[in-house]
Short mmCIF file of C-alpha atoms and ligand atoms in Angstrom, two decimals:
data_model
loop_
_atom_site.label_atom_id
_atom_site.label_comp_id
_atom_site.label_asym_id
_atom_site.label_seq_id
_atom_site.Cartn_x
_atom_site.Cartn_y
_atom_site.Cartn_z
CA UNK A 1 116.23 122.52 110.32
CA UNK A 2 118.34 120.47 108.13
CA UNK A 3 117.80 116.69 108.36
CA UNK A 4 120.43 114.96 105.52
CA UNK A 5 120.01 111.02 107.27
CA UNK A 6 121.32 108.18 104.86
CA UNK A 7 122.76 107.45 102.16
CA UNK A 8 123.06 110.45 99.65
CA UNK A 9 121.33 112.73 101.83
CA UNK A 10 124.53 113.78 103.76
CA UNK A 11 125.31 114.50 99.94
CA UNK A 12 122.44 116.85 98.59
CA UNK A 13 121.52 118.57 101.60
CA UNK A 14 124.89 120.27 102.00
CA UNK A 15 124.58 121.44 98.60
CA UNK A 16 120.76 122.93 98.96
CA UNK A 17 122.21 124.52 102.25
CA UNK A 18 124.84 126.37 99.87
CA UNK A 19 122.29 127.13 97.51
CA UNK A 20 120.35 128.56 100.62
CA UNK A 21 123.10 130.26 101.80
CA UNK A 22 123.86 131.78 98.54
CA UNK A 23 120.32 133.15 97.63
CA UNK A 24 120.43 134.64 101.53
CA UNK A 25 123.63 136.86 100.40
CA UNK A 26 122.30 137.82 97.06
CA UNK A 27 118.54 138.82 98.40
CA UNK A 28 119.72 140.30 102.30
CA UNK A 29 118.30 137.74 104.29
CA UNK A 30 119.77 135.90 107.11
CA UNK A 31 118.87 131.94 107.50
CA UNK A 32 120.00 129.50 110.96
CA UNK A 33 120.73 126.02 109.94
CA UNK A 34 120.46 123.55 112.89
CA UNK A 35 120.96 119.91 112.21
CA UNK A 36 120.13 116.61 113.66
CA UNK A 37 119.94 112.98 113.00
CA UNK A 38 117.31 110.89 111.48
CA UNK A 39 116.88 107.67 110.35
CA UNK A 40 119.71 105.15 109.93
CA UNK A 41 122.35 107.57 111.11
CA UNK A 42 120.25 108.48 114.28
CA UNK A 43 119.47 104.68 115.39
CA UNK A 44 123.34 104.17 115.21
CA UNK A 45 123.96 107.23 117.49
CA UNK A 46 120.78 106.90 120.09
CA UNK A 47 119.01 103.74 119.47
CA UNK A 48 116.27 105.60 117.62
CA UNK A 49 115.12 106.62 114.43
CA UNK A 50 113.74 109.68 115.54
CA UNK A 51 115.92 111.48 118.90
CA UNK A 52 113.83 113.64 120.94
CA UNK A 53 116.05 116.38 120.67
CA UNK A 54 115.84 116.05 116.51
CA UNK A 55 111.84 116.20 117.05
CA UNK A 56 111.77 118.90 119.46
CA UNK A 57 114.54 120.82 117.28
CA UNK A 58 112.02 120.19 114.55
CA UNK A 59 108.95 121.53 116.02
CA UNK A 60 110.36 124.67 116.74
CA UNK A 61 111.86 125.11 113.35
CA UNK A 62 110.79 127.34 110.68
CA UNK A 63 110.84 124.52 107.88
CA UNK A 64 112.71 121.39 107.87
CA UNK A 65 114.57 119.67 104.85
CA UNK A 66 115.16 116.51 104.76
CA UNK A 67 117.64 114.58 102.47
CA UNK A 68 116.42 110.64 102.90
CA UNK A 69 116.06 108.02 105.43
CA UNK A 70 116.90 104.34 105.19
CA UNK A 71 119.85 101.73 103.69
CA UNK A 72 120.46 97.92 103.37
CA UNK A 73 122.54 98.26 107.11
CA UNK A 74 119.03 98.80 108.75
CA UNK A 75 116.99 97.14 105.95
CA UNK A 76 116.13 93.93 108.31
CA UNK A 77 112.65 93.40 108.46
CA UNK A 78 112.69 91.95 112.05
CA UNK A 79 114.92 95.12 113.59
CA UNK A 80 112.97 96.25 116.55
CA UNK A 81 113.68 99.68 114.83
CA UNK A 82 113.66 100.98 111.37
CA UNK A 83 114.55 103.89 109.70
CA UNK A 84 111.07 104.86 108.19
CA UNK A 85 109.55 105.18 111.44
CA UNK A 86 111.55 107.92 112.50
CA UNK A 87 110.13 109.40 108.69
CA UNK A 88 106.86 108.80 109.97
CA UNK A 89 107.22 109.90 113.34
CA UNK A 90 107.89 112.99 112.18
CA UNK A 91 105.13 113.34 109.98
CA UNK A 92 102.79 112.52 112.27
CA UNK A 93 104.44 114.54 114.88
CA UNK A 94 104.65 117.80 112.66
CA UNK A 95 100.91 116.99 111.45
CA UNK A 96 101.65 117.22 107.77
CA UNK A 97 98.64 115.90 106.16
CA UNK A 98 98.96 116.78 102.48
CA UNK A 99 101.60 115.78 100.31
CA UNK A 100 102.73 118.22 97.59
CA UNK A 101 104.40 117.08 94.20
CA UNK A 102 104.83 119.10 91.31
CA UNK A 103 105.37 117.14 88.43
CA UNK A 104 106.76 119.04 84.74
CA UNK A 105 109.08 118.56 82.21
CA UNK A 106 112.14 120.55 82.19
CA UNK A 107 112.47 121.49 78.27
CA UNK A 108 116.21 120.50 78.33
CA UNK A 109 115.48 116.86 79.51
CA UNK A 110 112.68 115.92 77.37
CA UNK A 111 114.13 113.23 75.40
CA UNK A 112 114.31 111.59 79.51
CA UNK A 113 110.64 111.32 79.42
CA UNK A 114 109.41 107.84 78.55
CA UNK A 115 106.49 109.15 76.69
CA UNK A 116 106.68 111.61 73.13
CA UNK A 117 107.86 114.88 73.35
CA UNK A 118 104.53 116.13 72.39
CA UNK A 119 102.98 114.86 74.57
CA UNK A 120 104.78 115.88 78.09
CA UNK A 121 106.29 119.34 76.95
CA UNK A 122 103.66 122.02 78.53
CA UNK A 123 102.76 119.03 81.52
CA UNK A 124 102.75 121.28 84.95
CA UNK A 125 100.97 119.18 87.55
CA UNK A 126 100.86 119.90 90.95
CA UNK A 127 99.59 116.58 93.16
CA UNK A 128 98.15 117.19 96.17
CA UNK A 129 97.78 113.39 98.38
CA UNK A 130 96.49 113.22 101.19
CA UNK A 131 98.54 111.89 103.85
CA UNK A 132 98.30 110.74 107.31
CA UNK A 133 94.67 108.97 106.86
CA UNK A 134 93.00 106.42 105.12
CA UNK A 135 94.14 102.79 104.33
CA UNK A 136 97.67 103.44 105.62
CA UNK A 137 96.54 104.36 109.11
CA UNK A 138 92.99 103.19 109.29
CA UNK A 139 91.89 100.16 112.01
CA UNK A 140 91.64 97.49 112.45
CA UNK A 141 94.50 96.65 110.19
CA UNK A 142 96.19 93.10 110.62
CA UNK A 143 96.11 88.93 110.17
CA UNK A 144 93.56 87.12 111.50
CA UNK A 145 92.32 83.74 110.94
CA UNK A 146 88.84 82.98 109.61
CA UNK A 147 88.00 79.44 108.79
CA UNK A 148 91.07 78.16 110.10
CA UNK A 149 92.86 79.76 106.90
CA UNK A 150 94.88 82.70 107.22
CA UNK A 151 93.32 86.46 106.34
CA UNK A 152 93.99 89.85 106.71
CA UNK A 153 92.20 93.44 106.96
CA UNK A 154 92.86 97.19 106.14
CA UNK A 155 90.41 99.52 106.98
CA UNK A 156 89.94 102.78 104.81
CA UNK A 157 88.40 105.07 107.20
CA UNK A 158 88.16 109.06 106.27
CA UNK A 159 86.21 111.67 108.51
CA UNK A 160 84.76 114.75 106.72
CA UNK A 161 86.96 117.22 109.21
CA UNK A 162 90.48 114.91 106.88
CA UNK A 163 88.95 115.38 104.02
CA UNK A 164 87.64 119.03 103.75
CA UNK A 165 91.48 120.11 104.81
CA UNK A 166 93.08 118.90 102.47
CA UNK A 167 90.27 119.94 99.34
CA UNK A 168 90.44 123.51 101.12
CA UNK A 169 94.30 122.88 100.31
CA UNK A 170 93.88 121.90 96.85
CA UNK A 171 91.88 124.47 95.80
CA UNK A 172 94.02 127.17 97.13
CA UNK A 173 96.64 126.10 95.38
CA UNK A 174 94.65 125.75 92.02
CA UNK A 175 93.55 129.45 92.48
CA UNK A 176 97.24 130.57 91.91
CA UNK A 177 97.77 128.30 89.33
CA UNK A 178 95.34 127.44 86.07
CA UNK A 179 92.56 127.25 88.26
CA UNK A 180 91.79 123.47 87.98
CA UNK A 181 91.06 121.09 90.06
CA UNK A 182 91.14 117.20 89.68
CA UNK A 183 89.32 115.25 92.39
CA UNK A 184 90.59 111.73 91.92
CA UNK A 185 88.31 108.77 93.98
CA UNK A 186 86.40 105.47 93.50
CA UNK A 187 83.12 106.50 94.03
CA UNK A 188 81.36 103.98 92.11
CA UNK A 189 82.86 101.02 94.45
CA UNK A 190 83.98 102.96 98.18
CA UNK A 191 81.61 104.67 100.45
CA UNK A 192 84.92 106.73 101.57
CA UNK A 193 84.68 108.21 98.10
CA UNK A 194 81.53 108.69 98.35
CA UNK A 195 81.82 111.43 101.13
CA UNK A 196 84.86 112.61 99.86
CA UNK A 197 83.08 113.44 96.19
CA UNK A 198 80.25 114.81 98.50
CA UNK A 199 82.79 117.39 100.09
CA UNK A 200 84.79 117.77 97.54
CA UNK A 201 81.60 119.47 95.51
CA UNK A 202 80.89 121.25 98.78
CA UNK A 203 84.39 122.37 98.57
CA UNK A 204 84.14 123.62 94.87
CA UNK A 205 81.32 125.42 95.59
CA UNK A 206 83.30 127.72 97.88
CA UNK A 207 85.79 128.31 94.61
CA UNK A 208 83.58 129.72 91.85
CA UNK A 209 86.46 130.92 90.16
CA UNK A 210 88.10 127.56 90.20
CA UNK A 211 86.68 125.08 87.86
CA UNK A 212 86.38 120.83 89.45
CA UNK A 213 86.21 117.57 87.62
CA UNK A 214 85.56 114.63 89.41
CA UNK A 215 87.44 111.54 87.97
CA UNK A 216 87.75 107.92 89.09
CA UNK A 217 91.25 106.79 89.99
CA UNK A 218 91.38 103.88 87.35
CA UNK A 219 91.02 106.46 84.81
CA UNK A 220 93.10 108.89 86.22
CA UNK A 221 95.92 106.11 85.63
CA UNK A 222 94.88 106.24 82.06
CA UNK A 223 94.61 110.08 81.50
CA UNK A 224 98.08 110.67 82.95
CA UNK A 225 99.71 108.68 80.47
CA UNK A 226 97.28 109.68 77.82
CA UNK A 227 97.30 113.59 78.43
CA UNK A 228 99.15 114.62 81.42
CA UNK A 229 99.14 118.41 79.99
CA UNK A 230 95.40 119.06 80.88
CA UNK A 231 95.73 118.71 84.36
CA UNK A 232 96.62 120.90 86.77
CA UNK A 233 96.05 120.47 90.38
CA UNK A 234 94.82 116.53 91.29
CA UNK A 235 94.10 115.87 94.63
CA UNK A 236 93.40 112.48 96.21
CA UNK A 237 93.47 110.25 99.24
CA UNK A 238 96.45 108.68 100.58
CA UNK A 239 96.70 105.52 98.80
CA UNK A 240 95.64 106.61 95.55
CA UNK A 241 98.30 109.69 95.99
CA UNK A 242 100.74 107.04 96.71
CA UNK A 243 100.27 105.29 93.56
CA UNK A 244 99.35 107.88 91.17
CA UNK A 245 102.58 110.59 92.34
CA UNK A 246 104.62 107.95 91.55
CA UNK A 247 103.25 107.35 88.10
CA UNK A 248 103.16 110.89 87.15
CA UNK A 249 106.83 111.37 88.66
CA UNK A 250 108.03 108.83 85.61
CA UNK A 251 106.34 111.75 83.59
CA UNK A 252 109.53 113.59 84.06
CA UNK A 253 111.90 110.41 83.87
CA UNK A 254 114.27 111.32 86.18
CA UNK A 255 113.83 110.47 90.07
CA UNK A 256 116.74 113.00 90.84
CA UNK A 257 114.85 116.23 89.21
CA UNK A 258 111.61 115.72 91.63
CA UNK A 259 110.99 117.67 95.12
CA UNK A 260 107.87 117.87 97.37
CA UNK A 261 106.55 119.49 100.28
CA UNK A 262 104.55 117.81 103.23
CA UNK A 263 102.12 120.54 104.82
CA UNK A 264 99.79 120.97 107.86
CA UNK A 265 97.77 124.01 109.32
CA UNK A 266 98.97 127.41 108.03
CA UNK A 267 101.41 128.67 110.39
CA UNK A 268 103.67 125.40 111.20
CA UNK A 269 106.84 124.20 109.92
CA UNK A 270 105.99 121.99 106.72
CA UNK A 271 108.62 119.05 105.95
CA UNK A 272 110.09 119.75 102.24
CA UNK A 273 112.06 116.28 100.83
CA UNK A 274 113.09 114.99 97.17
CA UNK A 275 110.81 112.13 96.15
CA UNK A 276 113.67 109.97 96.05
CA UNK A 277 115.41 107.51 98.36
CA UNK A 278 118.62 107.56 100.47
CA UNK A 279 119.90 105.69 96.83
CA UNK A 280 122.73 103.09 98.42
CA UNK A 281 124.14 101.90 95.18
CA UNK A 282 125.81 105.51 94.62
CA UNK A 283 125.97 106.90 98.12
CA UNK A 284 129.75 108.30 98.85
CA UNK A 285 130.87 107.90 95.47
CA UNK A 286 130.10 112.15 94.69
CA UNK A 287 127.77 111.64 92.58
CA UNK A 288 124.06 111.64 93.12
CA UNK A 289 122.12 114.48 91.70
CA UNK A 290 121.09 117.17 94.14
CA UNK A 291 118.41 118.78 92.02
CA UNK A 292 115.38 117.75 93.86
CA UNK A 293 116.63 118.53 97.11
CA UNK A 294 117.68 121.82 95.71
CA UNK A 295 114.16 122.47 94.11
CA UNK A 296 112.66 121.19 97.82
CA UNK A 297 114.17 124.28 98.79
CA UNK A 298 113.05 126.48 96.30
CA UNK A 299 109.76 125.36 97.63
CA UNK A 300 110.12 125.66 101.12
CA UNK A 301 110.89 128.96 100.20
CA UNK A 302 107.88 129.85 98.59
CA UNK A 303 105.24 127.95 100.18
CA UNK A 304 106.36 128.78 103.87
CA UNK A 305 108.38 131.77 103.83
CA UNK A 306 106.56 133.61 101.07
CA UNK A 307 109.73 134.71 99.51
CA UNK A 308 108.54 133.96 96.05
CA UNK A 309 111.40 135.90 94.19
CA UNK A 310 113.90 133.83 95.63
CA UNK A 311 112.18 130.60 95.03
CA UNK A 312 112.03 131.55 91.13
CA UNK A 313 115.49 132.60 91.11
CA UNK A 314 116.76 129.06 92.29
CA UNK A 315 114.49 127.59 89.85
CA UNK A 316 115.35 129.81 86.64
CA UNK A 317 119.07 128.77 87.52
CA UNK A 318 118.27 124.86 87.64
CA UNK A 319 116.66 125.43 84.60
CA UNK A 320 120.04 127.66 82.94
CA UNK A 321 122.26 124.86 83.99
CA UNK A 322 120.16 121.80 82.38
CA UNK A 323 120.12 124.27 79.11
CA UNK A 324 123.98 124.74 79.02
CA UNK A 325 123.90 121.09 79.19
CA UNK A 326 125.13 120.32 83.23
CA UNK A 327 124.13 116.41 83.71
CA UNK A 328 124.65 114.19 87.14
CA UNK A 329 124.94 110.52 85.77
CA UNK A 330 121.08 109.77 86.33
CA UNK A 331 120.65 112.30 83.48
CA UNK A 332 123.55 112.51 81.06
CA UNK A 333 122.80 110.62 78.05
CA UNK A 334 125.43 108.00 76.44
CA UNK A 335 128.66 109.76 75.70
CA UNK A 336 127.39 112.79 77.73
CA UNK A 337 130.31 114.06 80.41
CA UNK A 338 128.62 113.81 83.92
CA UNK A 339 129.83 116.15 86.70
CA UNK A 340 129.70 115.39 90.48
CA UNK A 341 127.19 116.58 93.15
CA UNK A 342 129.37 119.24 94.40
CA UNK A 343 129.97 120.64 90.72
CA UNK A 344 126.28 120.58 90.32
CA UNK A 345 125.24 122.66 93.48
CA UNK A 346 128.36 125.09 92.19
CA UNK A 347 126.67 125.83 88.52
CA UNK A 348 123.23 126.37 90.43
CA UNK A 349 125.28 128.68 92.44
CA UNK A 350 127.34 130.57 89.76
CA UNK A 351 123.71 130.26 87.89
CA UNK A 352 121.62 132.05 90.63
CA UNK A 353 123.98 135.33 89.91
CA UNK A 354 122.60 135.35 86.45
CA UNK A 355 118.99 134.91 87.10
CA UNK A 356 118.76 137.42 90.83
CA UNK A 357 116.28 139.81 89.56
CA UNK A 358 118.29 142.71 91.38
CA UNK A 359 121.49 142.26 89.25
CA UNK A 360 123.34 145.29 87.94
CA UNK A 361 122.77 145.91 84.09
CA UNK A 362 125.12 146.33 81.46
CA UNK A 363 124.11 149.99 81.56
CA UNK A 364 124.65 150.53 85.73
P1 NAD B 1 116.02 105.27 95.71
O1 NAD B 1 115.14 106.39 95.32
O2 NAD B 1 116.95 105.50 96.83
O3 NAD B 1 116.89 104.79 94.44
C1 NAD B 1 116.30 104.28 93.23
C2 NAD B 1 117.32 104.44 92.09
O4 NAD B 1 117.40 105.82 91.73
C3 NAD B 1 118.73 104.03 92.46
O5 NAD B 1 119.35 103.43 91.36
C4 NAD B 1 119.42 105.33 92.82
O6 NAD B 1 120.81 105.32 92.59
C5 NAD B 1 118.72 106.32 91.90
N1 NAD B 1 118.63 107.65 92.50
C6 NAD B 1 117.79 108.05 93.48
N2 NAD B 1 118.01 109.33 93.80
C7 NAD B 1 119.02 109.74 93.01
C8 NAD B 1 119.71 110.97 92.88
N3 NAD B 1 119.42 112.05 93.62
N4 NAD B 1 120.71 111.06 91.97
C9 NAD B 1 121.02 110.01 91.20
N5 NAD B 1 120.40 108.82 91.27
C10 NAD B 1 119.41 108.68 92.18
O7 NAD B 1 115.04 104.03 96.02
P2 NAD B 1 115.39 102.58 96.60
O8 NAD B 1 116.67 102.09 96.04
O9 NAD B 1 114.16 101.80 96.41
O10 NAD B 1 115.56 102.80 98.16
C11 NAD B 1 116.82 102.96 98.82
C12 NAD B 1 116.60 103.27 100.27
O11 NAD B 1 115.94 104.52 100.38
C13 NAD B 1 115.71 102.26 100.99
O12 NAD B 1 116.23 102.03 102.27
C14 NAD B 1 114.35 102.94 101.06
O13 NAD B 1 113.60 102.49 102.15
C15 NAD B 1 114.78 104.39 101.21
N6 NAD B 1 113.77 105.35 100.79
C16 NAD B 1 113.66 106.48 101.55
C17 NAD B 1 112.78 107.47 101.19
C18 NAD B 1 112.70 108.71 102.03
O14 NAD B 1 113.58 108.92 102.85
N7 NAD B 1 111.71 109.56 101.85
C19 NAD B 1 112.02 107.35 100.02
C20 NAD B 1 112.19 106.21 99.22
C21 NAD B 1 113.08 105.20 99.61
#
C-alpha cells in the first residue's frame, strides 16, 4: 500500500514504486500497488487525516510505505484536525510498536558526517525504540492547577507484556547481525527502568549467543558521539528512542539517506517511512532526495517479505550511484552538479542491472 501524503512524498514514493517495480521484473515477482490518502492531502479530500477506506486498505495490505505527512497549510495548532494524527492513527491502528532505524555511513558521503572520518566509517547501528508506550501515551497526561499556579503531568507507565516485545525484538535482530545488544534506560532515577533492566536481563538470558550491556541513556548520548562504531543493536523506550535516533541519524549527516521500519507481531503489515519530513521548502521544485524512501523499501523487502536478495540488490545500487558521484542538492558539496529526484530513482534503476545477482556474465 503506497501512502506518498505531503509535501515531497508525492515525490519519492513514485520513484521507490519504480525501483519496486524494477527489482519485480529483474527477480520474477509480481507486486499490487494500491494507494490512498493520508495526512494533509486526505483532510483536504474527506475531512480527515486518516479515511477509513485508507485504514482499512492498509490493514489488509502486505506492507505499507509511506512518503510523509504534514505542511505549513495544516500547520495551525488550533485545527480541529492535523495531519500527524492520521500518522498516528495508523500506528496505533496497525499496532507497530517498535521503531527500526539503521543508522551507517555510506563510504562515499563521509566527508557529510559532522564528526571525523575515523571515527564514523565502520558505524552500522541498528535502533530499535519502542513505540506506542511510555511518556508519549501514558495517563494522566495534562495541565492542572496546584496552588493556584499552573502545572502539568506526564505519566511514564510501561507493563512487562510492552516491554518484553520489543527486547524479544531486539535481540532477534542482534542475532543476525554482530550479536550485540545495547539496553539503553535510567535505572538509577525511574522505576520504569527499573523493570525494563529487570526484563531486559531476563530477556538476555534467553540469547546466550548474543552478548547485553546495560547503559544509562545520559551516557548513551555521550558514547554515540564518542564511539558510535561499537554498537550494534540499541534498544530503548519511546522517549529515549525519540531523542537518541535522532542524534545518531546526524551520524550520517544527511536526513535524505535515512529509512526505517515500524513493526508489530510477526505476521502483519509493518509501516516502512524515511525519517524525514514532508520538507515544504523544496516540495514541487524536483528535487528532494528519494534515497531513504528508496532504502524504506529495500527494507520492507527484507524484513517482511523475506526477499533478502532483492533488498541487497537495491542497496548495492544506492551505494554504486553515491560512488560514481550521483548527488540530490541535500548532498552535493559546493560546486558539485546536483540532479533531480526523478534522475536519481533512474541511476538506482540503471544501477540495480549492475548489481542483480542473476546477471549474464561476460562469458554467457
Ligand atoms: P523535514 O524533515 O521535512 O525537513 C527538514 C529539512 O531537511 C528541510 O530543509 C528539508 O528541505 C530537508 N529535507 C528533508 N527531507 C529531504 C529530502 N528527502 N531531500 C532533500 N532535503 C530534505 O522537517 P521539518 O521541516 O521540520 O517538517 C516539515 C513538515 O514535515 C512538518 O509539517 C512536520 O510536521 C512534517 N514531518 C512529518 C514527518 C512524517 O511524516 N513522518 C516527520 C517529520 C516531520
Amino acid at each position: 500500500m503506497l501512502l506518498p501524503g505531503d509535501g515531497i512524498g508525492q515525490e519519492i514514493v513514485i520513484e521507490a514504486r519504480l525501483v519496486l517495480e524494477h527489482v519485480a521484473k529483474l527477480f520474477g515477482h509480481v507486486f499490487a500497488f494500491p494507494d490512498g490518502l493520508i495526512g494533509g492531502c486526505a483532510i483536504d479530500a474527506t475531512g480527515s487525516a486518516l479515511p477509513e477506506d485508507t485504514l482499512k486498505a492498509c490493514l489488509d495490505s502486505d506492507a505499507v510505505l509511506l512518503g510523509a505527512v504534514g505542511g505549513p497549510k495544516w500547520s495551525d495548532p488550533k485545527a480541529p484536525v492535523r495531519p500527524e494524527q492520521g500518522l498516528l492513527a495508523l500506528r496505533k491502528a496497525m499496532g507497530v510498536y517498535a521503531n527500526l532505524r539503521p543508522v551507517s555511513v555510506c563510504s562515499a558521503l563521509i566527508d557529510a558526517s559532522p564528526l571525523r572520518p575515523d571515527r564514523v566509517r565502520d558505524v552500522d547501528i541498528m535502533i530499535v525504540r519502542e513505540l506506542t508506550g511510555g511518556l508519549y501515551f501514558g495517563q494522566p497526561q495534562g495541565q492542572e492547577t496546584i496552588d493556584g499556579g499552573r502545572a502539568a503531568v506526564d505519566t511514564m507507565r510501561y507493563k512487562e507484556s510492552e516491554i518484553r516485545r520489543v527486547l524479544h525484538l531486539a535481540f532477534e535482530l542482534a542475532e543476525g547481525r554482530r550479536k550485540k545488544v545495547t539496553s539503553v534506560d535510567k535505572a538509577n532515577v525511574l522505576a520504569s527502568s527499573r523493570l525494563w533492566r529487570e526484563i531486559a536481563v531476563e530477556v538476555a538470558a534467553e540469547f546466550p549467543t548474543v552478548s547485553c550491556e546495560h547503559i544509562l541513556v545520559d551516557a548513551c548520548a555521550m558514547y554515540l558521539i564518542q564511539r558510535p562504531a561499537d554498537f550494534d543493536v540499541i534498544v530503548t523506550e519511546n522517549m529515549f528512542g525519540d531523542i537518541l535516533s535522532d542524534e545518531a541519524s546526524m551520524i550520517s549527516g544527511s536526513l535524505g539517506m535515512l529509512p526505517s521500519a515500524s513493526l508489530g507481531n510477526p505476521g502483519q503489515p509493518g509501516l516502512y517511512e524515511p525519517i524525514h519530513g514532508s520538507a515544504p521548502d523544496i516540495a514541487g521544485k524536483g528535487i528532494a532526495n528519494p534515497l531513504a524512501t528508496i532504502l524504506s523499501a529495500a527494507m520492507l523487502l527484507r524484513l517482511r517479505l523475506g526477499l533478502v536478495a532483492e533488498a541487497t540488490c537495491i542497496e548495492s545500487a544506492v551505494e554504486r550511484v553515491l560512488a560514481e558521484g550521483a548527488r540530490t542538492a541535500d548532498i552535493a558539496r559546493p560546486g558539485e552538479l546536483a540532479i533531480s529526484t526523478a534522475d536519481m530513482g533512474k541511476r538506482v534503476r540503471e544501477a540495480l542491472e549492475a548489481s542483480y545477482p542473476g546477471r549474464p556474465t561476460a562469458q554467457q
